[in-house]
Tab-separated table of C-alpha atoms and ligand atoms in Angstrom:
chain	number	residue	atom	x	y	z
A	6	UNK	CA	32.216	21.754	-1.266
A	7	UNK	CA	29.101	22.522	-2.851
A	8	UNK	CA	26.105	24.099	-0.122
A	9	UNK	CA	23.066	22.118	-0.758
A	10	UNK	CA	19.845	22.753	0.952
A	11	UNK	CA	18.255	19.566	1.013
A	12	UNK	CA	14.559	19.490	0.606
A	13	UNK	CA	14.089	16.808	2.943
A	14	UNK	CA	16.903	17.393	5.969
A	15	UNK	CA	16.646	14.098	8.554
A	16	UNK	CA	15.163	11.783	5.446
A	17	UNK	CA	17.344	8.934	5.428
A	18	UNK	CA	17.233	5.843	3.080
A	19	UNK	CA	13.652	4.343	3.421
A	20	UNK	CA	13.529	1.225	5.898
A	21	UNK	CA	12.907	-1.116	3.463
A	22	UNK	CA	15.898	-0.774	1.349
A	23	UNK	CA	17.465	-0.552	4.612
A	24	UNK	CA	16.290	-4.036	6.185
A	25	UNK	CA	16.704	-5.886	2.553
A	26	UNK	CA	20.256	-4.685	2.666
A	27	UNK	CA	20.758	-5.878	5.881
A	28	UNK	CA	19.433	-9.450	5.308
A	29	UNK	CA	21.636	-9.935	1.565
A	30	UNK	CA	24.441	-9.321	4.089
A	31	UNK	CA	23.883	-12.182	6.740
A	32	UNK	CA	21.858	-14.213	4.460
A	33	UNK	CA	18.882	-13.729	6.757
A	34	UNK	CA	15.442	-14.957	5.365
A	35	UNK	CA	13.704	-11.823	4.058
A	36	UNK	CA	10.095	-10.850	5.573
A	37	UNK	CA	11.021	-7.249	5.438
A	38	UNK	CA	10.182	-5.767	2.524
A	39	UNK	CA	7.003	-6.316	1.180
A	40	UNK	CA	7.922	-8.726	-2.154
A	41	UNK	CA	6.982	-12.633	-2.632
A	42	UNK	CA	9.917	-14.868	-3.025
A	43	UNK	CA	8.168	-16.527	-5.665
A	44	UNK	CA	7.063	-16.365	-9.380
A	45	UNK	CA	4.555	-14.734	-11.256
A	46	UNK	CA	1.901	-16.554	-13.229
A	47	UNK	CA	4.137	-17.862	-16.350
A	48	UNK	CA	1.218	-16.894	-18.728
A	49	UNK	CA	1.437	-13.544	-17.821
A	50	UNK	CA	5.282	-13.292	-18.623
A	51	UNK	CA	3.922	-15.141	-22.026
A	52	UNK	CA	1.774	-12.135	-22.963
A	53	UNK	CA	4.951	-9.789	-22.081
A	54	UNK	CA	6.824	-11.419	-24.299
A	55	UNK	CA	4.002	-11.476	-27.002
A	56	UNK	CA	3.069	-7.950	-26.831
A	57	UNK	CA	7.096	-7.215	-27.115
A	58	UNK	CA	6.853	-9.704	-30.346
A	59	UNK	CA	3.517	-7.991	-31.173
A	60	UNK	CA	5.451	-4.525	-31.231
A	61	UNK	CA	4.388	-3.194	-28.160
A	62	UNK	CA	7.534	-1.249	-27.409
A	63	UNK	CA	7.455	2.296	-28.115
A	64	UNK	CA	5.044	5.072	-25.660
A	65	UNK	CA	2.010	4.111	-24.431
A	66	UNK	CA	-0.002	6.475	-24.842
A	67	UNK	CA	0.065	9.367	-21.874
A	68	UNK	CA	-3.071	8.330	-19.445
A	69	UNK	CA	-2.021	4.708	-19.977
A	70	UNK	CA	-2.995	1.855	-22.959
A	71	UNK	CA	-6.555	1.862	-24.120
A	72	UNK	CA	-7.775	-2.028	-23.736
A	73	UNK	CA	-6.052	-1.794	-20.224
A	74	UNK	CA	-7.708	1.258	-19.166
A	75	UNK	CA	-11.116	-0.457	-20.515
A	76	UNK	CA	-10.262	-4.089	-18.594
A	77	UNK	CA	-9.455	-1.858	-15.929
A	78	UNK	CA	-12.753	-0.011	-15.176
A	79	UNK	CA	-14.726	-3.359	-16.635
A	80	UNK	CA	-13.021	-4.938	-12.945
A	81	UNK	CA	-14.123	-1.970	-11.126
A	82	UNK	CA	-17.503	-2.333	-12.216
A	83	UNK	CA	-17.721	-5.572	-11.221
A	84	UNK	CA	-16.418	-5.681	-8.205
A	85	UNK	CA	-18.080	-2.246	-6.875
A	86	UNK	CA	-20.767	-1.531	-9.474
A	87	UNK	CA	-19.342	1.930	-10.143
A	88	UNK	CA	-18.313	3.059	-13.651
A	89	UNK	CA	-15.180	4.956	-14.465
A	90	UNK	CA	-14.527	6.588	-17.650
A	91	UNK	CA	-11.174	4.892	-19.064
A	92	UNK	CA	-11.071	8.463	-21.317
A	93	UNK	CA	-11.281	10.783	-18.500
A	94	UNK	CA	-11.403	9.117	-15.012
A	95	UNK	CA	-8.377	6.251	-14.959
A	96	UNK	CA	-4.972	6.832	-15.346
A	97	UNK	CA	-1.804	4.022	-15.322
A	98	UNK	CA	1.099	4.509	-13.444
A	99	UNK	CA	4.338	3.311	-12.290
A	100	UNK	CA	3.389	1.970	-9.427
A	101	UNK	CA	1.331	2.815	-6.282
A	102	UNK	CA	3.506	4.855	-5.260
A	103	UNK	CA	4.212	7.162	-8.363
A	104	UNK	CA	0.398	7.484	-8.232
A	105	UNK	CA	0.300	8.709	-4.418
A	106	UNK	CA	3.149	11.238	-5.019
A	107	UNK	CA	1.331	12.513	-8.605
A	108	UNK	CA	-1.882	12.806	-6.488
A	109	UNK	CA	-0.094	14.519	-3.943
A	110	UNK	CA	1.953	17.042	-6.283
A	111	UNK	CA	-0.927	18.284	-8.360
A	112	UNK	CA	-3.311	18.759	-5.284
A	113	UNK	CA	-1.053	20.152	-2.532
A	114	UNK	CA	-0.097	23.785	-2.227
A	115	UNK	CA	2.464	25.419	-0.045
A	116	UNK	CA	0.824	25.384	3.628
A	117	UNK	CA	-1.423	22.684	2.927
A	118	UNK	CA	-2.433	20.113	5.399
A	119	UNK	CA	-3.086	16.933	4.829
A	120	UNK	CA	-3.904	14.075	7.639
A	121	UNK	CA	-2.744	10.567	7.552
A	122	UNK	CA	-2.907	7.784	10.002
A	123	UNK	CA	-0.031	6.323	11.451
A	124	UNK	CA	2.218	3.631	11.082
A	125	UNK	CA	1.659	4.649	7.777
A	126	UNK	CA	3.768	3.687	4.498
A	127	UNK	CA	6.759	5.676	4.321
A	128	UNK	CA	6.242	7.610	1.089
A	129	UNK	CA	3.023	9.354	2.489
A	130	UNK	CA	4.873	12.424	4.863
A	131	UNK	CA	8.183	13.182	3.129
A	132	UNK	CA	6.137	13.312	-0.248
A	133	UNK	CA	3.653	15.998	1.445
A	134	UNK	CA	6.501	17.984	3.306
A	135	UNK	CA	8.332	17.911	-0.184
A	136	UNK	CA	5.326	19.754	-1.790
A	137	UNK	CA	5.436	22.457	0.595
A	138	UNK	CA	2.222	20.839	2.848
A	139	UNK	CA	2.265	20.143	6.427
A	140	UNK	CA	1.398	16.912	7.731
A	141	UNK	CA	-0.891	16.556	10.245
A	142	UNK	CA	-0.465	12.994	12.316
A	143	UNK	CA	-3.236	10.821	13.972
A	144	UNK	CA	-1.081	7.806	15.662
A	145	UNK	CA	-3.186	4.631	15.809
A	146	UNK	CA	-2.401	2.388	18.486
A	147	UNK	CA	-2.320	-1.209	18.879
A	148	UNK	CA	-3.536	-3.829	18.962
A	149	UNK	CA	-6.710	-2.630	17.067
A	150	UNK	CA	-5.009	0.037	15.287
A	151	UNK	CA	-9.326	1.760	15.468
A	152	UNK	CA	-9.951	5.211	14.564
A	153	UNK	CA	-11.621	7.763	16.934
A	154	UNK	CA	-13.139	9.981	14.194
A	155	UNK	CA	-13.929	12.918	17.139
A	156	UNK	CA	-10.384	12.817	17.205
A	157	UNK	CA	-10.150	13.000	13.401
A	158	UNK	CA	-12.380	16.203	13.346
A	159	UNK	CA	-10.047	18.138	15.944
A	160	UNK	CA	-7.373	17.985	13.416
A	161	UNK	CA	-9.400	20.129	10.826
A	162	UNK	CA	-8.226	23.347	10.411
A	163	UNK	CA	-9.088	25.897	7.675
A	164	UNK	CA	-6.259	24.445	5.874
A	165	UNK	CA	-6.879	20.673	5.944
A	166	UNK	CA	-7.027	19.850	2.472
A	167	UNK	CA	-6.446	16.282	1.795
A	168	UNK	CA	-6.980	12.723	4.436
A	169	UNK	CA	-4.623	9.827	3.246
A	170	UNK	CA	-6.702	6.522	4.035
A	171	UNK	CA	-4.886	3.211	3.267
A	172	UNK	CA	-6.919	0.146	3.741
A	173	UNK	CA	-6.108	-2.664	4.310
A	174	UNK	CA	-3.736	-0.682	5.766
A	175	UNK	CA	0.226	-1.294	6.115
A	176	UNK	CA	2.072	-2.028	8.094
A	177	UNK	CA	-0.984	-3.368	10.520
A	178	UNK	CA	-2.911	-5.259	8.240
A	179	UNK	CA	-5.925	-3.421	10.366
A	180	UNK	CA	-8.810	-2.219	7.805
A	181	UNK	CA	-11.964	0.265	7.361
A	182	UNK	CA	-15.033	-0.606	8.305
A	183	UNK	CA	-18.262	0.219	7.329
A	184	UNK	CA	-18.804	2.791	10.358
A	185	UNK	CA	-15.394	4.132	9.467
A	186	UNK	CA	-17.193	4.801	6.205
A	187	UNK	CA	-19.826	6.430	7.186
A	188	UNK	CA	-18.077	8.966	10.043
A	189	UNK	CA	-16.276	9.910	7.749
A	190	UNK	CA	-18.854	10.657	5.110
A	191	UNK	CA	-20.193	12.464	8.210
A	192	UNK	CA	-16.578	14.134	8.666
A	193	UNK	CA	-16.377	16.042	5.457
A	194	UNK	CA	-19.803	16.328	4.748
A	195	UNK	CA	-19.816	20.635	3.653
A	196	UNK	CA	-15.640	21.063	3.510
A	197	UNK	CA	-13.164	20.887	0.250
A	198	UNK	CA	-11.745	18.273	1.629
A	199	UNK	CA	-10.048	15.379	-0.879
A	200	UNK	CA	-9.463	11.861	0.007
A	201	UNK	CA	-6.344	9.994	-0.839
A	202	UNK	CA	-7.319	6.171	-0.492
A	203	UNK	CA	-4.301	4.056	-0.983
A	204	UNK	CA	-6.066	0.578	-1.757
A	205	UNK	CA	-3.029	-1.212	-3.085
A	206	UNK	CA	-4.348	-4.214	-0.897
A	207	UNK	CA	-8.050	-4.008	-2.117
A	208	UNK	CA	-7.565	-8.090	-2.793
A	209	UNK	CA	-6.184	-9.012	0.602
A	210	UNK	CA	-8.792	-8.897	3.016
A	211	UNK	CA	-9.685	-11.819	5.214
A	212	UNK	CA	-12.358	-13.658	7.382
A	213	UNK	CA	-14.950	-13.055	5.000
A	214	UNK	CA	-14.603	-9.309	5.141
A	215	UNK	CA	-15.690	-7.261	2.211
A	216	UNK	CA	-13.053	-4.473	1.098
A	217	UNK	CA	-15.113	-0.864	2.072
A	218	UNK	CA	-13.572	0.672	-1.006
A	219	UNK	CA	-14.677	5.074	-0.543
A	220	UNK	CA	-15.459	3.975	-4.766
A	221	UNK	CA	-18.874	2.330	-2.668
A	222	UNK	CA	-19.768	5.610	-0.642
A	223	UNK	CA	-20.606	8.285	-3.961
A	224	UNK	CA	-19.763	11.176	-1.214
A	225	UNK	CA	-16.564	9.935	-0.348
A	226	UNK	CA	-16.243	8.835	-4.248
A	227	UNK	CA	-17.119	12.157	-5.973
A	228	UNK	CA	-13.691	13.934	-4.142
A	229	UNK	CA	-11.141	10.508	-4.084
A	230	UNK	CA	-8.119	9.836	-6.156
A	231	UNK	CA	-8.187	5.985	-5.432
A	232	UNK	CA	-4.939	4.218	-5.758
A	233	UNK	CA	-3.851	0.580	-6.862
A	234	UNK	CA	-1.167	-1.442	-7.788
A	235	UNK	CA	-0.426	-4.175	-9.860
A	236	UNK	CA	2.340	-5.063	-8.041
A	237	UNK	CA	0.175	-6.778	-5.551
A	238	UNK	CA	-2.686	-8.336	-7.794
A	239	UNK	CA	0.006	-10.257	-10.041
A	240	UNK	CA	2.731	-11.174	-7.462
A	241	UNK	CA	5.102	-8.969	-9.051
A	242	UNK	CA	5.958	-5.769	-7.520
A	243	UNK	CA	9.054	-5.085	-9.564
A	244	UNK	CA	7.069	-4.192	-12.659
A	245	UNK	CA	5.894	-1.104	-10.911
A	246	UNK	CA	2.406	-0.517	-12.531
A	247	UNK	CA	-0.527	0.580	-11.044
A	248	UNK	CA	-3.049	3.027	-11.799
A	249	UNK	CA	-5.329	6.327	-10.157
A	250	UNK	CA	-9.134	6.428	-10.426
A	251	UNK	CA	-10.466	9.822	-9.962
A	252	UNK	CA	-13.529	12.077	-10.892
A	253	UNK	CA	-12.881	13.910	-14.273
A	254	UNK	CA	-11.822	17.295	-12.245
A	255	UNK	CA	-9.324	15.381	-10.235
A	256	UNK	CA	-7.793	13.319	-13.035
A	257	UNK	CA	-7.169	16.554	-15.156
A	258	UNK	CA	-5.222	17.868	-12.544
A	259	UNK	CA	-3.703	14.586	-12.062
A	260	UNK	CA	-2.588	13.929	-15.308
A	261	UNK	CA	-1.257	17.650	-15.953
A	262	UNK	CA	1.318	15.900	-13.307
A	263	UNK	CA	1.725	12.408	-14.704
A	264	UNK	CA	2.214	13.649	-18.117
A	265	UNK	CA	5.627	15.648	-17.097
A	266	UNK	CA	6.494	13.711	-14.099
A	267	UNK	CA	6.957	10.083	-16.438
A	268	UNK	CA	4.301	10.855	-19.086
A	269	UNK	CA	3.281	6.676	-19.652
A	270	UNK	CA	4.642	3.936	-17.957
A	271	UNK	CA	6.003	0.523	-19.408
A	272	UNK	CA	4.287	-0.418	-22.790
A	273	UNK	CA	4.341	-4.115	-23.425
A	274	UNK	CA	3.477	-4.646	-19.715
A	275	UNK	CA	0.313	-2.602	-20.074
A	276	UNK	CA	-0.915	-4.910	-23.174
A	277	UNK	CA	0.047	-8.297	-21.094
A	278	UNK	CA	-1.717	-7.064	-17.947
A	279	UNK	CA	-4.993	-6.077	-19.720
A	280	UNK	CA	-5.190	-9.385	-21.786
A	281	UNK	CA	-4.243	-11.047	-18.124
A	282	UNK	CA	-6.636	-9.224	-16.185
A	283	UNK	CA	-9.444	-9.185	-18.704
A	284	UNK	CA	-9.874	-12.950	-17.391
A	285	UNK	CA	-10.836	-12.487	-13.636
A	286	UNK	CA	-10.373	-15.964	-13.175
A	287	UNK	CA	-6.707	-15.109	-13.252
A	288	UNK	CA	-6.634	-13.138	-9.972
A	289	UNK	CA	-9.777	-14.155	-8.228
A	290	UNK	CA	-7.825	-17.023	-6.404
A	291	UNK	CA	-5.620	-14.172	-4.553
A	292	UNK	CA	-8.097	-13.483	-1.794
A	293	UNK	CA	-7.577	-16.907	-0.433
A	294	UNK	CA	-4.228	-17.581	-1.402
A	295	UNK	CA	-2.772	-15.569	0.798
A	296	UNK	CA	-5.572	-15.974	3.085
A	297	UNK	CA	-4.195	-19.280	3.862
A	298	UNK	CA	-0.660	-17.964	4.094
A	299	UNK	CA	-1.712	-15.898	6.625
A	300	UNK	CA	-3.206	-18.787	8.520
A	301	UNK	CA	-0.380	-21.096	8.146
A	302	UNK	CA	2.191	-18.170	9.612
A	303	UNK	CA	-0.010	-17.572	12.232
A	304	UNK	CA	-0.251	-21.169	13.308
A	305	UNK	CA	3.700	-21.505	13.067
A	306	UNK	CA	4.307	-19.127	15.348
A	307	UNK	CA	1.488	-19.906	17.872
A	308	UNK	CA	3.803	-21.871	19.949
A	309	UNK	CA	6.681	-18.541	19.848
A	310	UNK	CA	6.817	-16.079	22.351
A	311	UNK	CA	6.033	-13.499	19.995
A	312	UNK	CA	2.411	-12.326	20.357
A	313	UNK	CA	0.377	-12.027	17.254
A	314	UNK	CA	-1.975	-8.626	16.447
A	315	UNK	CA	-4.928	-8.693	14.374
A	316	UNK	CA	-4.025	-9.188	10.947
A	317	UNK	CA	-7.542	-8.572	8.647
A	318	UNK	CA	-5.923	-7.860	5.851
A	319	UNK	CA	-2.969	-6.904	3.383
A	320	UNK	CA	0.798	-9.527	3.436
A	321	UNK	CA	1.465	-8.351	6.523
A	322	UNK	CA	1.320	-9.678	10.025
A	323	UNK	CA	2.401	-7.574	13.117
A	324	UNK	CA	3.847	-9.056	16.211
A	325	UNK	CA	4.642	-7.896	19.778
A	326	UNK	CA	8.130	-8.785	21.741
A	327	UNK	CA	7.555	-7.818	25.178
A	328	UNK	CA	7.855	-11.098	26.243
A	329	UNK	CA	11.236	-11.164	24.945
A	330	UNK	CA	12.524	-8.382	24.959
A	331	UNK	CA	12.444	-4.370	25.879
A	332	UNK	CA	14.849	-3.002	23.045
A	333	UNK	CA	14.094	-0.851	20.921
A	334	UNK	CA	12.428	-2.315	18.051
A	335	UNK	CA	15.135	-1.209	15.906
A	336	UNK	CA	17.888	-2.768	17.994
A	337	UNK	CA	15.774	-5.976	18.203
A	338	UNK	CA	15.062	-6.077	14.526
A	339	UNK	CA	18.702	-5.756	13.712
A	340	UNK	CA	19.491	-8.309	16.629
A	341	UNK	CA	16.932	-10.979	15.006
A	342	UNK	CA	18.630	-10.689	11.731
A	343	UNK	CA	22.109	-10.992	13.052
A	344	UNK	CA	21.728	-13.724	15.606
A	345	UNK	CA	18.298	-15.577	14.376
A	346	UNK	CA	18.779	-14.864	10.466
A	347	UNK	CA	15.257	-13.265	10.118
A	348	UNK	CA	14.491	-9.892	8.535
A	349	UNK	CA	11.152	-7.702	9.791
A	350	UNK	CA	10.707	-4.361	9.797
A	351	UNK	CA	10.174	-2.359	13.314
A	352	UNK	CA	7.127	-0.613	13.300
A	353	UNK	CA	8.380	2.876	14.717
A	354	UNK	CA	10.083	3.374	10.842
A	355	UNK	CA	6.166	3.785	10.126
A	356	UNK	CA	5.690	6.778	12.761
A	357	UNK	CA	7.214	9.538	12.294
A	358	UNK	CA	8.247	10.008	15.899
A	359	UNK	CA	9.471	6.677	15.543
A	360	UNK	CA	6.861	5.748	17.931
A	361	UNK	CA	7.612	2.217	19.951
A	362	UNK	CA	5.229	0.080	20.680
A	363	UNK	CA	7.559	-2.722	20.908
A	364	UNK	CA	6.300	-4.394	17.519
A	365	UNK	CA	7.859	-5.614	14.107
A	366	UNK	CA	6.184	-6.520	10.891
A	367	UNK	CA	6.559	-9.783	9.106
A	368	UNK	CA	5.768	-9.933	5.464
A	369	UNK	CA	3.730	-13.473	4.430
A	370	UNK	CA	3.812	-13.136	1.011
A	371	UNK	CA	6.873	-16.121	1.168
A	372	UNK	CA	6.804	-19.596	-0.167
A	373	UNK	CA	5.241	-21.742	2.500
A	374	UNK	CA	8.964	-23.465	3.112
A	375	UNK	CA	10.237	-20.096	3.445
A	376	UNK	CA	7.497	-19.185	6.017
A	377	UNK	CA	8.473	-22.412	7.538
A	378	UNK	CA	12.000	-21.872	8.057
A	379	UNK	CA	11.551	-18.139	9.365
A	380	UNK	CA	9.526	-19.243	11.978
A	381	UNK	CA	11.353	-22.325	13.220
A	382	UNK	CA	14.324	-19.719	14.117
A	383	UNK	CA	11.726	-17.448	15.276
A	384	UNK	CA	10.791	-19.847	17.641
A	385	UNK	CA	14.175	-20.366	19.059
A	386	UNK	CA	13.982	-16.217	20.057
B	414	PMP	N1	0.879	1.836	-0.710
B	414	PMP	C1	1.141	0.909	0.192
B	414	PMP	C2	0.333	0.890	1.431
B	414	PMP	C3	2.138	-0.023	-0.033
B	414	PMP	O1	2.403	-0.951	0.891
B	414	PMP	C4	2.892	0.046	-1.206
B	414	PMP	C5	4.062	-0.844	-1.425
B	414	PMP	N2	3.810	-2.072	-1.663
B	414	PMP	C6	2.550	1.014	-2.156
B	414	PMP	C7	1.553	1.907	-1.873
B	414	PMP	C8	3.290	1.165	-3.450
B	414	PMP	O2	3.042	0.239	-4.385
B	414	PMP	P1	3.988	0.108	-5.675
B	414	PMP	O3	5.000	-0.913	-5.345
B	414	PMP	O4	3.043	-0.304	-6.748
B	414	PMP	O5	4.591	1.442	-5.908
B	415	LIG	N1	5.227	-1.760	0.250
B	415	LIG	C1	6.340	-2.587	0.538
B	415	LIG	C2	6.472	-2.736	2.029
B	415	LIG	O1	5.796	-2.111	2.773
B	415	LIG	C3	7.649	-2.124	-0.003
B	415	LIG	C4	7.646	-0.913	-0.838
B	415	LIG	C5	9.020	-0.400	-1.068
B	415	LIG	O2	9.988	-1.114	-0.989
B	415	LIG	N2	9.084	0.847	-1.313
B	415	LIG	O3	7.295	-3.499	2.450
């Protein structure tokens, strides 16, 4: 028998491959894992195939493709009226989440701390606790999901080096406010302090609101890697792409990581994205789109006895059981799939104390038929 220390002892397999194995076995409709059941735009699987025919198969080139990383901070600029350098300032990725854990690795020392807010998204502690860092935990509780920032402060120690903000956030769908903004401007105001902000849901924010990206705030800019995914802007999270936006400093250091960690990501995907993207007419439609999916899952299960949180943002929309039940909201989950044929995710697999609060997640981001027939067995629970 070989005697392996294992870098992360009482990780298990994350809760979303978990739940989506669960469902494929008893056929369960899927609003687990965070993936819509339906296609991409055809035209961008077009301009795949067309940069493939148009030889774009060999590396890209380490920080990510040229025109993208142009089309990319032409986007930023218009939709926050800050200017990135594509050179220096944006790198591509595979994925949100290789960006968080590159951010992550090429910031965070042995002894370390670094504060993030949970229910957070799963990658964000064992990826810290790999690198040697300590993670320091501010639970949010429902059903606003608010932040005390006084609270914030008396985590700060002479060691905090890094806050992990992620808004609109999952699993709660609960966002940042301006105030939030500004406290925390207030926060860090004189420390070393680096933000993380995972903004993978930058287009999914509802009512109205506008997205408080820290790319608005130049204090909270001038010290953030900013994270995003392309998963989410082009309904298709299994192409893994995404990309970091830091400050010069912070992208050296970034990319010293990225470039031995995958060095560039998928080629042709990088040419069809940027010719997609370069039209924002092509994703400007998403705000609403799943604004109105949101709406139309709410309304479904008005008449259940599950009771509905605050959803503001992201495809995600939280529900208490109380009324139903006082399991634990992993027994429940795995009950629901079993005997009603639905798939969530309990919230507690977003705390690490597995904190209960009695709540699961549903993911909307499901054709309107599949919303439909999830919730007429959810209303049978
Ligand atoms: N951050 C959050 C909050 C997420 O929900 C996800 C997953 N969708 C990611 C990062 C990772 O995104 P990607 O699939 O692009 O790695
Ligand atoms: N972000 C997605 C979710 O929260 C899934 C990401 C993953 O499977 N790693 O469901």
């Amino acid at each position: 028998m070989l005697n392996i220390q294992s870098k992360l002892p009482g990780v298990s397999t994350t809760i979303f491959s978990v739940m989506s194995k669960l469902a494929a076995e008893h056929n369960a409709i899927n609003l687990s894992q965070g993936f819509p059941d339906y296609s991409c735009d055809p035209k961008l699987t077009e301009l795949v195939n067309k940069a493939m025919a148009d030889g774009f198969n060999q590396y890209a080139p380490m920080p990510g493709n040229v025109f993208l990383k142009e089309t990319i901070a032409e986007k930023v600029e218009n939709l926050y009226q800050v200017k990135y350098n594509p050179d220096t300032e944006i790198t591509i990725t595979a994925g949100g989440t290789q960006a968080i854990f590159t951010a992550l690795a090429a910031i965070i020392n042995p002894g370390d701390e670094v504060i993030i807010f949970e229910p957070a998204y799963d990658s964000y502690a064992p990826t810290i606790r790999l690198l040697g860092g300590l993670v320091k935990t501010y639970e949010l509780a429902p059903p606003s999901y608010g932040i005390d920032w006084d609270m914030v402060k008396k985590l700060f120690t002479s060691s905090t080096r890094m806050i992990i903000l992620n808004s609109p956030q999952n699993p709660t769908g609960s966002i940042l406010t301006e105030n939030d903004m500004k406290s925390l401007i207030k926060l860090i105001n004189g420390t070393d302090i680096l933000i993380l902000s995972d903004e993978v849901y930058e287009h999914l924010i509802y009512d109205g609101e506008q997205h408080r990206s820290v790319m608005l705030f130049p204090e909270l800019r001038e010290r953030s890697f900013v994270i995003a995914s392309f998963g989410k802007l082009l309904h298709a999270t299994g192409w893994k792409l995404g990309y970091c936006l830091a400050p010069e400093l912070l992208t050296r250091e970034f990319r010293k990581v990225h470039q031995f960690n995958v060095f560039s990501v998928n080629s042709p995907m990088q040419q069809a994205i940027a010719n997609y993207i370069k039209e924002p007419g092509n994703y400007t439609g998403i705000t609403s789109f799943f604004e109105k999916k949101r709406n139309y899952f709410r309304s479904l299960l008005a008449e259940s006895r599950f009771e509905l949180l605050p959803c503001s943002g992201s495809y995600f929309q939280c529900a208490g059981y109380r009324k139903i039940s006082d399991e634990k909201d992993t027994d429940f989950s795995i009950r629901l799939i079993k005997e009603f044929g639905v798939a969530t995710i309990p919230v507690s697999a977003f705390y690490q104390k597995a904190t209960d609060h009695k709540i699961i997640r549903f993911c909307f981001a499901k054709e309107d038929s599949t919303l439909a027939l999830a919730a007429e067995k959810l209303r049978n629970v």
